[in-house]
mmCIF file of C-alpha atoms in Angstrom:
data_model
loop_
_atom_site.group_PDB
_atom_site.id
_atom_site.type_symbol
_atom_site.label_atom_id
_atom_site.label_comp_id
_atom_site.label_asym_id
_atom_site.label_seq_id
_atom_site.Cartn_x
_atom_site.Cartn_y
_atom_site.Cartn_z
ATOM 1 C CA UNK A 327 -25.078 -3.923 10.220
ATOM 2 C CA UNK A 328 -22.924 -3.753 13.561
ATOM 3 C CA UNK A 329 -19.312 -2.733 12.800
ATOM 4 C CA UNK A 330 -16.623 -3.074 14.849
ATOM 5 C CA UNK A 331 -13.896 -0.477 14.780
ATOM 6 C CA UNK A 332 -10.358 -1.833 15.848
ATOM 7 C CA UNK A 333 -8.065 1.417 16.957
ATOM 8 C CA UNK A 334 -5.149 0.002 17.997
ATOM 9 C CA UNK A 335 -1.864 0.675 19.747
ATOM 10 C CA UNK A 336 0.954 -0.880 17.795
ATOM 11 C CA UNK A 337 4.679 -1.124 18.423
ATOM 12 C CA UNK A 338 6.958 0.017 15.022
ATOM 13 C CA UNK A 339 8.586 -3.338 13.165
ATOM 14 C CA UNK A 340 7.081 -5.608 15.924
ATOM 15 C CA UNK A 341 5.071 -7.628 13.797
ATOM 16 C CA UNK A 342 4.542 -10.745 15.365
ATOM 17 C CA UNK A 343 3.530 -8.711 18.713
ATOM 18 C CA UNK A 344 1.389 -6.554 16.479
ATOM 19 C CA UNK A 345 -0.701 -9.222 15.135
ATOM 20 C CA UNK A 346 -1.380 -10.885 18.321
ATOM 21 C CA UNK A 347 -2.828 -8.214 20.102
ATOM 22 C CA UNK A 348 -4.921 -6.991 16.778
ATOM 23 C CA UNK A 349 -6.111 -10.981 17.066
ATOM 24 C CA UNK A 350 -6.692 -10.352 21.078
ATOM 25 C CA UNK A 351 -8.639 -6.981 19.810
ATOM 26 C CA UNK A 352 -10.536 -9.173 16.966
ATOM 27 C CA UNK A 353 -11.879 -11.760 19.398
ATOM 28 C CA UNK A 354 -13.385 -9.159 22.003
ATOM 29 C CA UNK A 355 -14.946 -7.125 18.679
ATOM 30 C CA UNK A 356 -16.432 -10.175 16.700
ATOM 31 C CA UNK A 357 -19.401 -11.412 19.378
ATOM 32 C CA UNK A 358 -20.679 -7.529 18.972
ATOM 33 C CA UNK A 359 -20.092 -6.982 15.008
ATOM 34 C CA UNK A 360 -20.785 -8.152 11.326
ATOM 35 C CA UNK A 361 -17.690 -6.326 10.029
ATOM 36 C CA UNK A 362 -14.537 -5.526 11.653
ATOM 37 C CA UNK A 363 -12.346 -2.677 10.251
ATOM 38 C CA UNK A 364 -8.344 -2.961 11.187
ATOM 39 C CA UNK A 365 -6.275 0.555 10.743
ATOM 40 C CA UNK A 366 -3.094 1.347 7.949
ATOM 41 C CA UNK A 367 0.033 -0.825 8.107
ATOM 42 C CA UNK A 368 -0.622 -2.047 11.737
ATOM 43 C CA UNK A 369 1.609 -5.242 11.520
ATOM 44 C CA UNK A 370 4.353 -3.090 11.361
ATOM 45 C CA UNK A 371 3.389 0.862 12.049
ATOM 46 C CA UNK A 372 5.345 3.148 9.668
ATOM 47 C CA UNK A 373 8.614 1.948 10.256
ATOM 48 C CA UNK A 374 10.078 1.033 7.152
ATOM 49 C CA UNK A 375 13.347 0.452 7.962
ATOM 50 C CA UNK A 376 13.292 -3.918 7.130
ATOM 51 C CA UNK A 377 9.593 -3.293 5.229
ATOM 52 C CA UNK A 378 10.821 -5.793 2.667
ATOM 53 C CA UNK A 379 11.786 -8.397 5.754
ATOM 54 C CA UNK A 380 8.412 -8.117 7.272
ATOM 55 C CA UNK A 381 6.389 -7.526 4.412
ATOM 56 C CA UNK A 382 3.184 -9.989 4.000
ATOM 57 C CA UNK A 383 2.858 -12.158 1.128
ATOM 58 C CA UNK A 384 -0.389 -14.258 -0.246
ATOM 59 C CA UNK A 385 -1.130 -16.700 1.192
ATOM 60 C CA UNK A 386 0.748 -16.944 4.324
ATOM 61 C CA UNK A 387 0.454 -17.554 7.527
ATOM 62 C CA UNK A 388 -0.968 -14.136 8.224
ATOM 63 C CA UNK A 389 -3.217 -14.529 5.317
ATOM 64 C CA UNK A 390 -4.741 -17.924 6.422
ATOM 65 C CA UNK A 391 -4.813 -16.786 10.274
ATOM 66 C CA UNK A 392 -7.391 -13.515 9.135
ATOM 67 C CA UNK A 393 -8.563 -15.512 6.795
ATOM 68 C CA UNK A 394 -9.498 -18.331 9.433
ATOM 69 C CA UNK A 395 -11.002 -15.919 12.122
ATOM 70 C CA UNK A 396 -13.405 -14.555 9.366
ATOM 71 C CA UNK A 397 -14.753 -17.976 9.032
ATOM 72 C CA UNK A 398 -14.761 -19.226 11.887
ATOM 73 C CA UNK A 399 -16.914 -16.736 13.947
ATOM 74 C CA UNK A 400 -18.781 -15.442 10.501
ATOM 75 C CA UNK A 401 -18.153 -12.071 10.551
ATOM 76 C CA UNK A 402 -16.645 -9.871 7.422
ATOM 77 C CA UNK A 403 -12.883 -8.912 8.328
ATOM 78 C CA UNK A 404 -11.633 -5.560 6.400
ATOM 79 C CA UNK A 405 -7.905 -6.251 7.593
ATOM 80 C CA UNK A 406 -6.884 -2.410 7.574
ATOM 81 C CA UNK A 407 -3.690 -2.419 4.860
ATOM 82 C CA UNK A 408 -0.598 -4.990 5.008
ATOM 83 C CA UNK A 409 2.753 -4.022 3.340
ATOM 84 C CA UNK A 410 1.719 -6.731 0.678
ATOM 85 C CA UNK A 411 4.697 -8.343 -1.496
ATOM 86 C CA UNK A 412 3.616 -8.755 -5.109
ATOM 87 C CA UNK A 413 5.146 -9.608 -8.169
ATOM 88 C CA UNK A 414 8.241 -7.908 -6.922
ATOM 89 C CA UNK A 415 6.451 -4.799 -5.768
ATOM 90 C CA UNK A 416 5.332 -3.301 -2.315
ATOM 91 C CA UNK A 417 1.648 -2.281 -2.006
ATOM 92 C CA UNK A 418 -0.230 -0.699 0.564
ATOM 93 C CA UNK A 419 -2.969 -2.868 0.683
ATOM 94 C CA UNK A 420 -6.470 -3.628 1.781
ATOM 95 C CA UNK A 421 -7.665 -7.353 1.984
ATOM 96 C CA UNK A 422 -11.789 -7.749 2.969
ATOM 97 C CA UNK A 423 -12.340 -11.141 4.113
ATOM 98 C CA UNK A 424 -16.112 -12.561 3.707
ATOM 99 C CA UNK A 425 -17.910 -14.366 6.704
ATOM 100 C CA UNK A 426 -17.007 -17.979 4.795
ATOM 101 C CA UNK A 427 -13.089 -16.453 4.867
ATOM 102 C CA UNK A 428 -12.785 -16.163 0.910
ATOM 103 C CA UNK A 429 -11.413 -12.613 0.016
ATOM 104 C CA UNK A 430 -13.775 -10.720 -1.441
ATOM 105 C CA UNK A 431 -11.976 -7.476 -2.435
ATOM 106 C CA UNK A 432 -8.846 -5.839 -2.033
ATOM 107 C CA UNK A 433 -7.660 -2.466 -2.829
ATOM 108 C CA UNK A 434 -4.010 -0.868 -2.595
ATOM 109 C CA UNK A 435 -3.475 2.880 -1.770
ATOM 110 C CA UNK A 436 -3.295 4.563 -4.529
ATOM 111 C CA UNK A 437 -2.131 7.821 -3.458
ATOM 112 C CA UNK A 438 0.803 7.618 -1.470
ATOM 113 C CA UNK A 439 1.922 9.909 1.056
ATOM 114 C CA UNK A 440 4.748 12.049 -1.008
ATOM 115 C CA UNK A 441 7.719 13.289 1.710
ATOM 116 C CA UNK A 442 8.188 10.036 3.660
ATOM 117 C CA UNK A 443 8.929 6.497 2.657
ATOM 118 C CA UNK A 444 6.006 5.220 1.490
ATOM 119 C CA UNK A 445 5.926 7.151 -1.916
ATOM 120 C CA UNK A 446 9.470 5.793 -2.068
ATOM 121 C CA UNK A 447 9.105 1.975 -1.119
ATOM 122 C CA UNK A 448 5.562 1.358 -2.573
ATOM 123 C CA UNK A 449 4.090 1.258 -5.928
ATOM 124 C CA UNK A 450 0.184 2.803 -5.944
ATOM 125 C CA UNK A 451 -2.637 0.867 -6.783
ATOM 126 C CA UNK A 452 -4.644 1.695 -10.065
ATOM 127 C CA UNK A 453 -8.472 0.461 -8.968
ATOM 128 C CA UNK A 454 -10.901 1.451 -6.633
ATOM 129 C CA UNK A 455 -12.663 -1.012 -4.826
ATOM 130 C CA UNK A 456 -16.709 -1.648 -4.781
ATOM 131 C CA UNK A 457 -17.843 -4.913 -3.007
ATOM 132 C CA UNK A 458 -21.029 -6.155 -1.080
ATOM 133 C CA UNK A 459 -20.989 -6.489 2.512
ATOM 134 C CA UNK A 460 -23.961 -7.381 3.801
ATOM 135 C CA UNK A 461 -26.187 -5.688 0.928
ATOM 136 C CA UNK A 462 -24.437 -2.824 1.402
ATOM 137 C CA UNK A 463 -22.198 -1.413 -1.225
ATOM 138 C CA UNK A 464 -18.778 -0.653 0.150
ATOM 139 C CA UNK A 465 -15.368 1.268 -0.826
ATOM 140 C CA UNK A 466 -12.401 2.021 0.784
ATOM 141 C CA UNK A 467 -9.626 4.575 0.806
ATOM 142 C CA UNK A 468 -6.896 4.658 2.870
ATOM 143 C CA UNK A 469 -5.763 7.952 5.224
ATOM 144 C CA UNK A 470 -4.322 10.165 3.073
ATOM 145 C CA UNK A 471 -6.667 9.763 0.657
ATOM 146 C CA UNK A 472 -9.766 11.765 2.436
ATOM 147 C CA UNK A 473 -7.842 14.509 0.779
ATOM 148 C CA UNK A 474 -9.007 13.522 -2.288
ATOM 149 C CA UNK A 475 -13.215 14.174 -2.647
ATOM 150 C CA UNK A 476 -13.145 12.699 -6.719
ATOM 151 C CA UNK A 477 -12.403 9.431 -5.196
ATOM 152 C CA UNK A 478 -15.166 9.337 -2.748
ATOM 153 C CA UNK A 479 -17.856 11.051 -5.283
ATOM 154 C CA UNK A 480 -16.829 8.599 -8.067
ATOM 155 C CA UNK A 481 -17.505 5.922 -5.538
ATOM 156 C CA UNK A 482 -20.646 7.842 -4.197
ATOM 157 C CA UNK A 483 -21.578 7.695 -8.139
ATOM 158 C CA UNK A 484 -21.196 3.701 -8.184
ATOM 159 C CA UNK A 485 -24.053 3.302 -5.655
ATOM 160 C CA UNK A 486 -21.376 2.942 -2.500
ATOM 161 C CA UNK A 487 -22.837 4.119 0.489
ATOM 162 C CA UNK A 488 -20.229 3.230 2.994
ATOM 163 C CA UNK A 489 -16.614 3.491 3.039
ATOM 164 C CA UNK A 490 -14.150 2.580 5.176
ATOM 165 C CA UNK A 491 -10.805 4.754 5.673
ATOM 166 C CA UNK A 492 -8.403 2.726 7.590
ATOM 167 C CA UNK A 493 -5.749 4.879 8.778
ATOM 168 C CA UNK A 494 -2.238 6.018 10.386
ATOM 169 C CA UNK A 495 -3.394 9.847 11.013
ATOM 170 C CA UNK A 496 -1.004 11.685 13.482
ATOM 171 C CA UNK A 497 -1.960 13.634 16.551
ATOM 172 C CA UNK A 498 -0.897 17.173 15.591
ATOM 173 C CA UNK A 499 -3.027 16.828 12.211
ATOM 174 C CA UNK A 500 -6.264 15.052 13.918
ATOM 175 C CA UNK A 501 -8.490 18.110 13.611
ATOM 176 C CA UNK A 502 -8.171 17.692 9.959
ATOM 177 C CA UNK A 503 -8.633 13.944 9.911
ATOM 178 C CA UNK A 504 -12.399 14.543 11.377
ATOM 179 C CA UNK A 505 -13.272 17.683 9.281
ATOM 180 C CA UNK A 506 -12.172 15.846 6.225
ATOM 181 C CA UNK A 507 -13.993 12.745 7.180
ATOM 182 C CA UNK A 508 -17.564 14.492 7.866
ATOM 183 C CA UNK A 509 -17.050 16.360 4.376
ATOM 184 C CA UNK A 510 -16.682 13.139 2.393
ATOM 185 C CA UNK A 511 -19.425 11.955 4.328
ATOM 186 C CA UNK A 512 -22.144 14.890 3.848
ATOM 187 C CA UNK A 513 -21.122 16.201 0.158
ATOM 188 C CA UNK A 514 -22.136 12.312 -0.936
ATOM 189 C CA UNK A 515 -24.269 10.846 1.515
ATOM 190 C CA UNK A 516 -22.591 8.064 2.625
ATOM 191 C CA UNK A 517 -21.528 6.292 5.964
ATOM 192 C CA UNK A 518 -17.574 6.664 6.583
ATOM 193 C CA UNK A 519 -16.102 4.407 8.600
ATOM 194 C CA UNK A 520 -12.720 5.793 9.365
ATOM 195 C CA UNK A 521 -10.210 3.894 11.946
ATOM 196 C CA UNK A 522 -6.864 5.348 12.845
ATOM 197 C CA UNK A 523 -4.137 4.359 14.855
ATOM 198 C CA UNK A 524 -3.258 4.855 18.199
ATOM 199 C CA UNK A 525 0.683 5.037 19.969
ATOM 200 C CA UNK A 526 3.853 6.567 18.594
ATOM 201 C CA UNK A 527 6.548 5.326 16.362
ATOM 202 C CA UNK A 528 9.779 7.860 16.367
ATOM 203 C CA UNK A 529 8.519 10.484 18.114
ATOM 204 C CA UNK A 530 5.004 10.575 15.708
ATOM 205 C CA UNK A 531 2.151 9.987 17.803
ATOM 206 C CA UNK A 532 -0.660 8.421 16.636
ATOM 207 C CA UNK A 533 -3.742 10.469 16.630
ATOM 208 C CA UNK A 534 -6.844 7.772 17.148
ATOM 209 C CA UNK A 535 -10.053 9.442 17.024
ATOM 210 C CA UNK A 536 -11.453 6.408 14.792
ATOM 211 C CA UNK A 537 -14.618 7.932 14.177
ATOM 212 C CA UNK A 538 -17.826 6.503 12.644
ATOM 213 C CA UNK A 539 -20.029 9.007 10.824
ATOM 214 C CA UNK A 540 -23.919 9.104 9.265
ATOM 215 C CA UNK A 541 -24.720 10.143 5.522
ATOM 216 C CA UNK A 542 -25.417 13.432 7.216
ATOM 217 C CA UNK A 543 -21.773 14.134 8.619
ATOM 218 C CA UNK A 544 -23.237 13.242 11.813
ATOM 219 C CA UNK A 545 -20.461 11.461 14.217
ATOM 220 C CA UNK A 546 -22.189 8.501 15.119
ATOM 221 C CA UNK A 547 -19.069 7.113 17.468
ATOM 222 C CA UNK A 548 -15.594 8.926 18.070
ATOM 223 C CA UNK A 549 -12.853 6.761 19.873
ATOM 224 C CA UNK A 550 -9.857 8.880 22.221
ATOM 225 C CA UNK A 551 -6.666 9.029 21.739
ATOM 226 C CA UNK A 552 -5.740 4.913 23.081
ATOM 227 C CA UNK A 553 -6.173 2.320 22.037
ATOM 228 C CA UNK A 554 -10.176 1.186 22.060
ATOM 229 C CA UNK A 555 -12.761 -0.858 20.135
ATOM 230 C CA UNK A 556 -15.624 1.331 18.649
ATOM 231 C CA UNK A 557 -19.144 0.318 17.897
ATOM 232 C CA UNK A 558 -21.281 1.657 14.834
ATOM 233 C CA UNK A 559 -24.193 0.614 13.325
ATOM 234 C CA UNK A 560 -25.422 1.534 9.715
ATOM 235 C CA UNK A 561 -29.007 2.296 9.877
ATOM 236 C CA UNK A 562 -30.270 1.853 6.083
ATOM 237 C CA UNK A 563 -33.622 3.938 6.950
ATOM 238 C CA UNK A 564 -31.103 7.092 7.192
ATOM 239 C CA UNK A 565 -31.348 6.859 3.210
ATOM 240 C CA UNK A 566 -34.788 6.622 2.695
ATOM 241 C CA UNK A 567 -35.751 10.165 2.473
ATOM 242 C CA UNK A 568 -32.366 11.740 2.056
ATOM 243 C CA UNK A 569 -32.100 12.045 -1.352
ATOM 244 C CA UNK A 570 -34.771 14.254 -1.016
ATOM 245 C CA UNK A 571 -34.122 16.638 1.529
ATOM 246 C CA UNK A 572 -30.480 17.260 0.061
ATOM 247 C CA UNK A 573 -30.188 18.260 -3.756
ATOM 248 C CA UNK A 574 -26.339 17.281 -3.581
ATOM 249 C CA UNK A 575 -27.187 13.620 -3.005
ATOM 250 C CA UNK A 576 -29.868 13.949 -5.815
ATOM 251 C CA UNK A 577 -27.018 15.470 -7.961
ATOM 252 C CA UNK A 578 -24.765 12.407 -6.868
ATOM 253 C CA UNK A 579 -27.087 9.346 -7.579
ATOM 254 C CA UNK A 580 -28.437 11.263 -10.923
ATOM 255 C CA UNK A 581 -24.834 11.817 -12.168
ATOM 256 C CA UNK A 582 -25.013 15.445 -12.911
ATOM 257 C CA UNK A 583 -22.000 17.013 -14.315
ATOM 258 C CA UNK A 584 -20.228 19.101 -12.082
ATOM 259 C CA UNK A 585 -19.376 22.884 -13.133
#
C-alpha cells in the first residue's frame, strides 16, 4: 500500500485558507497513494482563541468536500484531527474516509495535552480505533499520545500493524517526536505512520519531520522541516519472518503478560 504523507504549513484560525491548500496538497498526493494521512488540527493550527466559531461539525461542507475527494479519485483519506462539534462538546478528532467516501472510523484524542488549551476546551475520547484499510489493520493516536506505549501495545495486541500518528509536534521537542516514534514502532512490530506539522503559530514553530517507519524502527521516509508530501510504502513481506527473529513481537501477538 502507497501512503501519502501530507506535512503541511498552516496559518493559525485561517481555516478556509487552510483547507484549500491541504485540498491543493491532496490532489498532487492522491495519483501516487492508496491512503493519505493529514496532520493534528490543521484547519485551524492550535489557535484556540474562536475554536468554537471554526469548529467542524458532521456533515458539513468540510465533511462532504473530504468526503467527496475520497470518492472521487478512490483513495482512503485519514483527515488528520478536526476540532469536531458534538453533542455540545469539542473533540479532537480523527475521521478515515474509505475509497467509496463512507467514513469508516473515527477516533478522538484521548489524552489531551495538560498545560495549554486543549485539556481545557476539549473533552477526550474513550475508544481506540481498529479499522481495515486495504487488508491492513490500522490504529491511530494522535501526537501526544506516542508518550503513551499501553496504547500502541494494546493495539499491537488487536492484530494492528500500522498506525498512524497525525500530529502538531514543535521544533524544540522534535528529537523526541522521532525517538518516541521508532520505539512504538520496534517494541510491537508495527509500521508508524507519523505526520506532523510544519510553520509557526505564536512564536511555536512547527517541527515537521513526518516520518514513516518499518516494524523494525527502521525510518523508511523522514520529511524537513517545510512543508512537503512524503511517500511510504508498507511492504507486508517485512512480517513474514519477524515474529521469529524478535521474541518481543512473539510476546505481543501471543499475549503474554507483562511483568
Amino acid at each position: 500500500m502507497r501512503i501519502g504523507l501530507i506535512q503541511m504549513e498552516i496559518e493559525s484560525g485561517e481555516k478556509e485558507r487552510n483547507i484549500r491548500r491541504a485540498f491543493s496538497l491532496l490532489e498532487a498526493a492522491a495519483p501516487r497513494s492508496d491512503l493519505l494521512v493529514l496532520p493534528e488540527l490543521w484547519t485551524i493550527g492550535y489557535d484556540f482563541r474562536r475554536i468554537r466559531d471554526l469548529a467542524t461539525r458532521p456533515g458539513d461542507d468540510l465533511i462532504r468536500g473530504l468526503s467527496s475527494f475520497a470518492r472521487y479519485h478512490h483513495v482512503t483519506l485519514a483527515a488528520g484531527t478536526l476540532p469536531l462539534a458534538h453533542e455540545g462538546a469539542l473533540y479532537n478528532t480523527a475521521l478515515l474516509f474509505g475509497p467509496d467516501g463512507e467514513i469508516k472510523g473515527h477516533y478522538s484524542k484521548r489524552h489531551l495535552f495538560y498545560g495549554y488549551l486543549e485539556s481545557e476546551l476539549m473533552k477526550a475520547g474513550s475508544r481506540a480505533l481498529q479499522v481495515s484499510v486495504g487488508g491492513i489493520q490500522t490504529g491511530m493516536a494522535v501526537c501526544y499520545e506516542l508518550y503513551f506505549p499501553t496504547l500502541f501495545r494494546a493495539m499491537a495486541r488487536k492484530g494492528t500493524t500500522l498506525v498512524i500518528v497525525p500530529a502538531s509536534w514543535p521544533l524544540r521537542h522534535v528529537s523526541r517526536w522521532e525517538v518516541l516514534a521508532r520505539a512504538r514502532a520496534i517494541e510491537n512490530g508495527m509500521y508508524v505512520c507519523a505526520v506532523n506539522m510544519a510553520g509557526a503559530y505564536h512564536g511555536v514553530v512547527l517541527g515537521g519531520h513526518s516520518l514513516f517507519i518499518d516494524p523494525e524502527g527502521n525510518v523508511l521516509a523522514k520529511a524537513g522541516t517545510g512543508e512537503e508530501i512524503l511517500y511510504g510504502v508498507y511492504d507486508e513481506m517485512k512480517y513474514q519472518d519477524l515474529g521469529q527473529h524478535l521474541a518481543v513481537i512473539r510476546s505481543v501477538r501471543d499475549g503474554e503478560k507483562e511483568a
